[in-house]
Amino acid sequence: MNAQENFSVNMNLKTEPTDKIDFTESSIGISYTKKLSDKNKITNTLEYSNLKIDYDLGINSAIGNPDRLNQIQNKFEISHELSNSTNLNFSITPTVNFQRNLDVNDFSLLGSFEINKKINTKTTINIGAARATVFGYPKFIPTLSLNYKINNESNALIGFPDSKISYSNNIRNKFSLTNSFNGNYYHLDTQNDLSNNATKVTLSQMTSAFEYERNVDKNWFLNFKAGYDFDKKYNLIDSDDHKVHDFNIGNGYVLGIGIKYKQ
């Protein structure tokens, strides 16, 4: 579970039903890590995801309800060791979020900068800033976390936007309790003739979940996730980022399964 990961491929399927709308997301990602020197390491991750949306019959279709949304993003990360106790981590993530037809206006740039400081043998603190979509649209946010190694089997990460408590009873099993603020947005096709002038859709929520990862053999891993979305929002917005329609979907549970190959 803790071996150095140089190359990996993962596929995931996640469903998030609510009272009014069901969301199903499938994704595939390829990641490659290379150590350039004793102090520098790079990681590149290319990912594609497809979000399928099923509406209840009672929802007004006149607002042009989108049923499929796509995202392609490439995250490039650089880690530089300043000293034995301090690392600098920088990432840049070009992304395109679109409905069906890809357009130059669908492009945006995300990224982050973080300082990782080892306080002692058990405690590490991370502080930085990121341009991310955790609230449903690109926005600059602070990032802060405290990573504490409880013992050889357990670890706690407390912070924003992600927190996690994990436990491994052996080298094949890993159990985690996670809490994360997460979201995304997608540009709508320009040919959509919407009376409300919507140009994008945004999704955001806070997700609390239990995850289990199983190392089924030397290179293959299975991951299972079950949790709940709080404060879940799904809105249509215009070109000035003003909300023009709120679907008022309510909260709902999350179920996910994934498979990963790494070496």
Tab-separated table of C-alpha atoms in Angstrom:
chain	number	residue	atom	x	y	z
A	1	MET	CA	0.000	0.000	0.000
A	2	ASN	CA	2.885	2.370	0.717
A	3	ALA	CA	5.157	1.444	-2.179
A	4	GLN	CA	6.507	4.173	-4.450
A	5	GLU	CA	3.979	4.813	-7.213
A	6	ASN	CA	5.529	5.672	-10.576
A	7	PHE	CA	2.676	4.905	-12.988
A	8	SER	CA	-1.017	4.287	-12.403
A	9	VAL	CA	-4.319	3.961	-14.253
A	10	ASN	CA	-7.630	4.241	-12.440
A	11	MET	CA	-11.290	3.949	-13.396
A	12	ASN	CA	-14.130	5.055	-11.141
A	13	LEU	CA	-17.928	4.986	-11.137
A	14	LYS	CA	-19.939	7.096	-8.684
A	15	THR	CA	-23.676	7.599	-8.220
A	16	GLU	CA	-25.294	10.412	-6.230
A	17	PRO	CA	-29.110	10.190	-6.177
A	18	THR	CA	-31.233	12.962	-4.647
A	19	ASP	CA	-34.986	13.453	-4.268
A	20	LYS	CA	-35.302	15.160	-7.667
A	21	ILE	CA	-32.198	14.386	-9.731
A	22	ASP	CA	-29.764	11.466	-9.998
A	23	PHE	CA	-26.091	12.062	-10.856
A	24	THR	CA	-23.829	9.316	-12.236
A	25	GLU	CA	-20.176	10.080	-12.891
A	26	SER	CA	-17.648	7.827	-14.627
A	27	SER	CA	-13.985	8.738	-14.956
A	28	ILE	CA	-10.623	7.414	-16.075
A	29	GLY	CA	-7.221	8.822	-15.159
A	30	ILE	CA	-3.567	8.134	-15.994
A	31	SER	CA	-0.793	9.335	-13.682
A	32	TYR	CA	2.991	9.291	-14.037
A	33	THR	CA	5.599	10.275	-11.426
A	34	LYS	CA	9.302	10.800	-12.032
A	35	LYS	CA	12.047	11.768	-9.607
A	36	LEU	CA	14.259	14.259	-11.438
A	37	SER	CA	16.863	14.519	-8.690
A	38	ASP	CA	17.277	14.037	-4.958
A	39	LYS	CA	15.243	17.199	-4.366
A	40	ASN	CA	12.825	17.416	-7.292
A	41	LYS	CA	9.895	15.250	-8.329
A	42	ILE	CA	7.189	15.752	-10.970
A	43	THR	CA	3.785	14.138	-11.363
A	44	ASN	CA	1.458	14.432	-14.352
A	45	THR	CA	-2.171	13.243	-14.202
A	46	LEU	CA	-4.506	13.243	-17.210
A	47	GLU	CA	-8.185	12.580	-16.453
A	48	TYR	CA	-11.485	12.431	-18.330
A	49	SER	CA	-14.879	12.333	-16.608
A	50	ASN	CA	-18.468	12.159	-17.821
A	51	LEU	CA	-21.423	13.235	-15.694
A	52	LYS	CA	-24.866	11.831	-16.568
A	53	ILE	CA	-27.896	13.588	-15.082
A	54	ASP	CA	-31.395	12.037	-14.813
A	55	TYR	CA	-34.281	14.386	-13.947
A	56	ASP	CA	-37.631	13.532	-12.396
A	57	LEU	CA	-40.608	14.037	-14.702
A	58	GLY	CA	-41.865	16.877	-12.534
A	59	ILE	CA	-38.871	19.107	-13.286
A	60	ASN	CA	-39.505	21.771	-15.928
A	61	SER	CA	-37.591	20.825	-19.088
A	62	ALA	CA	-38.166	24.252	-20.648
A	63	ILE	CA	-35.038	25.561	-18.935
A	64	GLY	CA	-32.959	23.257	-21.146
A	65	ASN	CA	-31.916	20.700	-18.538
A	66	PRO	CA	-28.461	19.368	-19.532
A	67	ASP	CA	-28.224	15.578	-19.289
A	68	ARG	CA	-24.513	14.946	-20.042
A	69	LEU	CA	-21.478	17.001	-19.036
A	70	ASN	CA	-17.806	16.363	-19.741
A	71	GLN	CA	-14.448	17.338	-18.291
A	72	ILE	CA	-10.855	16.852	-19.454
A	73	GLN	CA	-8.045	18.046	-17.222
A	74	ASN	CA	-4.302	17.645	-16.930
A	75	LYS	CA	-2.674	18.257	-13.543
A	76	PHE	CA	1.081	18.877	-13.544
A	77	GLU	CA	2.752	18.909	-10.112
A	78	ILE	CA	6.260	19.824	-9.014
A	79	SER	CA	7.638	19.000	-5.578
A	80	HIS	CA	10.915	20.616	-4.465
A	81	GLU	CA	12.730	19.772	-1.236
A	82	LEU	CA	14.036	22.943	0.393
A	83	SER	CA	15.445	21.108	3.408
A	84	ASN	CA	15.061	17.835	5.284
A	85	SER	CA	11.889	19.194	6.875
A	86	THR	CA	10.398	21.541	4.234
A	87	ASN	CA	8.962	20.931	0.770
A	88	LEU	CA	7.441	23.288	-1.796
A	89	ASN	CA	4.571	21.847	-3.850
A	90	PHE	CA	3.265	23.606	-6.974
A	91	SER	CA	0.587	22.443	-9.400
A	92	ILE	CA	-1.008	23.811	-12.576
A	93	THR	CA	-4.161	22.264	-14.026
A	94	PRO	CA	-5.497	23.234	-17.463
A	95	THR	CA	-9.081	22.010	-17.759
A	96	VAL	CA	-11.961	22.062	-20.240
A	97	ASN	CA	-15.502	21.622	-18.920
A	98	PHE	CA	-18.167	21.334	-21.604
A	99	GLN	CA	-21.595	19.961	-22.443
A	100	ARG	CA	-21.206	18.242	-25.824
A	101	ASN	CA	-19.316	20.540	-28.180
A	102	LEU	CA	-15.810	21.567	-27.172
A	103	ASP	CA	-15.080	25.301	-27.524
A	104	VAL	CA	-12.183	27.603	-26.646
A	105	ASN	CA	-14.406	29.306	-24.056
A	106	ASP	CA	-14.613	26.020	-22.136
A	107	PHE	CA	-10.962	26.332	-21.089
A	108	SER	CA	-9.873	27.458	-17.619
A	109	LEU	CA	-6.749	27.234	-15.512
A	110	LEU	CA	-6.590	25.910	-11.957
A	111	GLY	CA	-3.608	25.367	-9.694
A	112	SER	CA	-2.117	25.494	-6.218
A	113	PHE	CA	0.967	26.449	-4.214
A	114	GLU	CA	1.714	24.826	-0.877
A	115	ILE	CA	4.450	24.681	1.751
A	116	ASN	CA	4.846	21.338	3.521
A	117	LYS	CA	6.669	21.561	6.872
A	118	LYS	CA	7.625	18.549	8.989
A	119	ILE	CA	7.303	19.561	12.643
A	120	ASN	CA	8.505	16.259	14.125
A	121	THR	CA	8.527	12.557	13.296
A	122	LYS	CA	4.728	12.367	13.578
A	123	THR	CA	3.416	15.787	12.563
A	124	THR	CA	3.425	17.663	9.272
A	125	ILE	CA	1.666	20.933	8.484
A	126	ASN	CA	0.632	22.149	5.007
A	127	ILE	CA	-0.338	25.717	4.193
A	128	GLY	CA	-0.972	27.373	0.851
A	129	ALA	CA	-3.476	28.700	-1.653
A	130	ALA	CA	-5.282	27.261	-4.651
A	131	ARG	CA	-7.530	28.240	-7.518
A	132	ALA	CA	-10.092	25.454	-7.314
A	133	THR	CA	-13.767	24.655	-7.920
A	134	VAL	CA	-14.738	23.322	-4.479
A	135	PHE	CA	-17.633	25.838	-4.332
A	136	GLY	CA	-18.818	25.091	-7.863
A	137	TYR	CA	-16.831	27.677	-9.823
A	138	PRO	CA	-13.139	28.685	-10.086
A	139	LYS	CA	-12.138	30.644	-7.005
A	140	PHE	CA	-8.990	31.355	-4.986
A	141	ILE	CA	-9.140	29.612	-1.614
A	142	PRO	CA	-6.718	29.050	1.281
A	143	THR	CA	-5.543	25.494	1.956
A	144	LEU	CA	-4.468	24.295	5.385
A	145	SER	CA	-4.003	20.856	6.904
A	146	LEU	CA	-2.324	19.064	9.772
A	147	ASN	CA	-1.126	15.519	9.126
A	148	TYR	CA	-0.523	13.437	12.253
A	149	LYS	CA	0.755	9.853	12.337
A	150	ILE	CA	-1.129	8.299	15.238
A	151	ASN	CA	0.766	4.999	15.077
A	152	ASN	CA	2.072	2.542	12.482
A	153	GLU	CA	-1.489	1.632	11.458
A	154	SER	CA	-3.331	4.960	11.692
A	155	ASN	CA	-3.025	8.470	10.296
A	156	ALA	CA	-5.109	11.648	10.657
A	157	LEU	CA	-5.318	14.551	8.193
A	158	ILE	CA	-7.361	17.492	9.458
A	159	GLY	CA	-7.833	20.567	7.294
A	160	PHE	CA	-9.599	22.386	4.473
A	161	PRO	CA	-10.841	21.451	1.929
A	162	ASP	CA	-10.062	17.780	2.754
A	163	SER	CA	-9.839	15.778	5.979
A	164	LYS	CA	-9.193	12.080	6.455
A	165	ILE	CA	-8.644	9.516	9.194
A	166	SER	CA	-7.194	6.242	7.863
A	167	TYR	CA	-6.350	2.849	9.327
A	168	SER	CA	-4.568	-0.186	7.862
A	169	ASN	CA	-4.774	-3.469	9.741
A	170	ASN	CA	-2.367	-5.084	7.247
A	171	ILE	CA	-0.567	-4.304	3.973
A	172	ARG	CA	-3.659	-5.176	1.877
A	173	ASN	CA	-6.462	-3.268	3.607
A	174	LYS	CA	-6.968	0.447	4.146
A	175	PHE	CA	-10.049	1.960	5.821
A	176	SER	CA	-10.737	5.717	5.746
A	177	LEU	CA	-13.243	8.245	7.055
A	178	THR	CA	-13.170	11.317	4.804
A	179	ASN	CA	-14.748	14.755	4.700
A	180	SER	CA	-14.277	17.064	1.716
A	181	PHE	CA	-15.668	20.231	0.200
A	182	ASN	CA	-15.935	19.590	-3.526
A	183	GLY	CA	-17.649	20.871	-6.628
A	184	ASN	CA	-17.377	21.591	-10.320
A	185	TYR	CA	-18.819	23.655	-13.144
A	186	TYR	CA	-19.483	23.119	-16.851
A	187	HIS	CA	-20.000	25.461	-19.800
A	188	LEU	CA	-23.224	24.936	-21.734
A	189	ASP	CA	-23.270	24.741	-25.530
A	190	THR	CA	-23.766	28.144	-27.126
A	191	GLN	CA	-26.589	26.866	-29.333
A	192	ASN	CA	-28.774	26.247	-26.281
A	193	ASP	CA	-31.679	28.683	-26.601
A	194	LEU	CA	-32.429	29.195	-22.918
A	195	SER	CA	-34.882	31.896	-21.890
A	196	ASN	CA	-32.960	32.401	-18.650
A	197	ASN	CA	-29.630	33.106	-20.446
A	198	ALA	CA	-27.806	30.351	-18.558
A	199	THR	CA	-24.265	29.709	-19.790
A	200	LYS	CA	-22.927	27.346	-17.094
A	201	VAL	CA	-24.021	24.791	-14.539
A	202	THR	CA	-22.422	24.537	-11.095
A	203	LEU	CA	-22.421	21.730	-8.552
A	204	SER	CA	-21.097	21.805	-5.000
A	205	GLN	CA	-21.442	19.859	-1.762
A	206	MET	CA	-19.689	18.700	1.372
A	207	THR	CA	-19.169	14.926	1.297
A	208	SER	CA	-18.610	12.703	4.325
A	209	ALA	CA	-17.792	9.108	3.441
A	210	PHE	CA	-16.371	5.766	4.482
A	211	GLU	CA	-13.851	4.286	2.037
A	212	TYR	CA	-12.229	0.875	1.802
A	213	GLU	CA	-9.274	0.059	-0.442
A	214	ARG	CA	-8.159	-3.511	-1.054
A	215	ASN	CA	-4.827	-4.488	-2.590
A	216	VAL	CA	-6.048	-7.575	-4.472
A	217	ASP	CA	-2.609	-8.450	-5.813
A	218	LYS	CA	0.782	-6.834	-6.377
A	219	ASN	CA	-0.389	-4.056	-8.735
A	220	TRP	CA	-4.206	-4.033	-8.571
A	221	PHE	CA	-6.397	-2.171	-6.098
A	222	LEU	CA	-10.157	-1.976	-5.575
A	223	ASN	CA	-11.835	0.953	-3.864
A	224	PHE	CA	-15.344	1.175	-2.400
A	225	LYS	CA	-16.978	4.361	-1.137
A	226	ALA	CA	-20.247	5.048	0.702
A	227	GLY	CA	-21.221	8.405	2.142
A	228	TYR	CA	-23.565	11.361	2.178
A	229	ASP	CA	-23.637	14.779	0.486
A	230	PHE	CA	-24.541	17.754	2.669
A	231	ASP	CA	-25.565	21.209	1.429
A	232	LYS	CA	-25.726	19.900	-2.138
A	233	LYS	CA	-26.352	22.614	-4.751
A	234	TYR	CA	-27.046	22.412	-8.483
A	235	ASN	CA	-27.561	25.755	-10.231
A	236	LEU	CA	-27.655	27.394	-13.635
A	237	ILE	CA	-25.705	30.663	-13.875
A	238	ASP	CA	-25.280	33.350	-16.535
A	239	SER	CA	-22.127	34.813	-18.088
A	240	ASP	CA	-21.716	37.204	-15.117
A	241	ASP	CA	-21.869	34.259	-12.649
A	242	HIS	CA	-25.297	35.286	-11.397
A	243	LYS	CA	-27.645	32.458	-10.441
A	244	VAL	CA	-30.600	32.199	-12.806
A	245	HIS	CA	-32.076	28.889	-11.665
A	246	ASP	CA	-31.743	26.737	-8.534
A	247	PHE	CA	-32.896	23.125	-8.886
A	248	ASN	CA	-33.257	22.796	-5.072
A	249	ILE	CA	-32.213	19.166	-5.247
A	250	GLY	CA	-31.616	18.538	-1.545
A	251	ASN	CA	-29.026	16.227	-0.036
A	252	GLY	CA	-28.365	12.589	-0.922
A	253	TYR	CA	-26.084	9.618	-0.451
A	254	VAL	CA	-22.980	8.701	-2.454
A	255	LEU	CA	-21.910	5.259	-3.656
A	256	GLY	CA	-18.701	4.639	-5.596
A	257	ILE	CA	-16.467	1.863	-6.848
A	258	GLY	CA	-13.071	2.105	-8.485
A	259	ILE	CA	-10.248	-0.033	-9.810
A	260	LYS	CA	-6.601	1.021	-9.991
A	261	TYR	CA	-3.429	-0.393	-11.464
A	262	LYS	CA	-0.121	1.011	-10.260
A	263	GLN	CA	3.548	0.139	-10.424
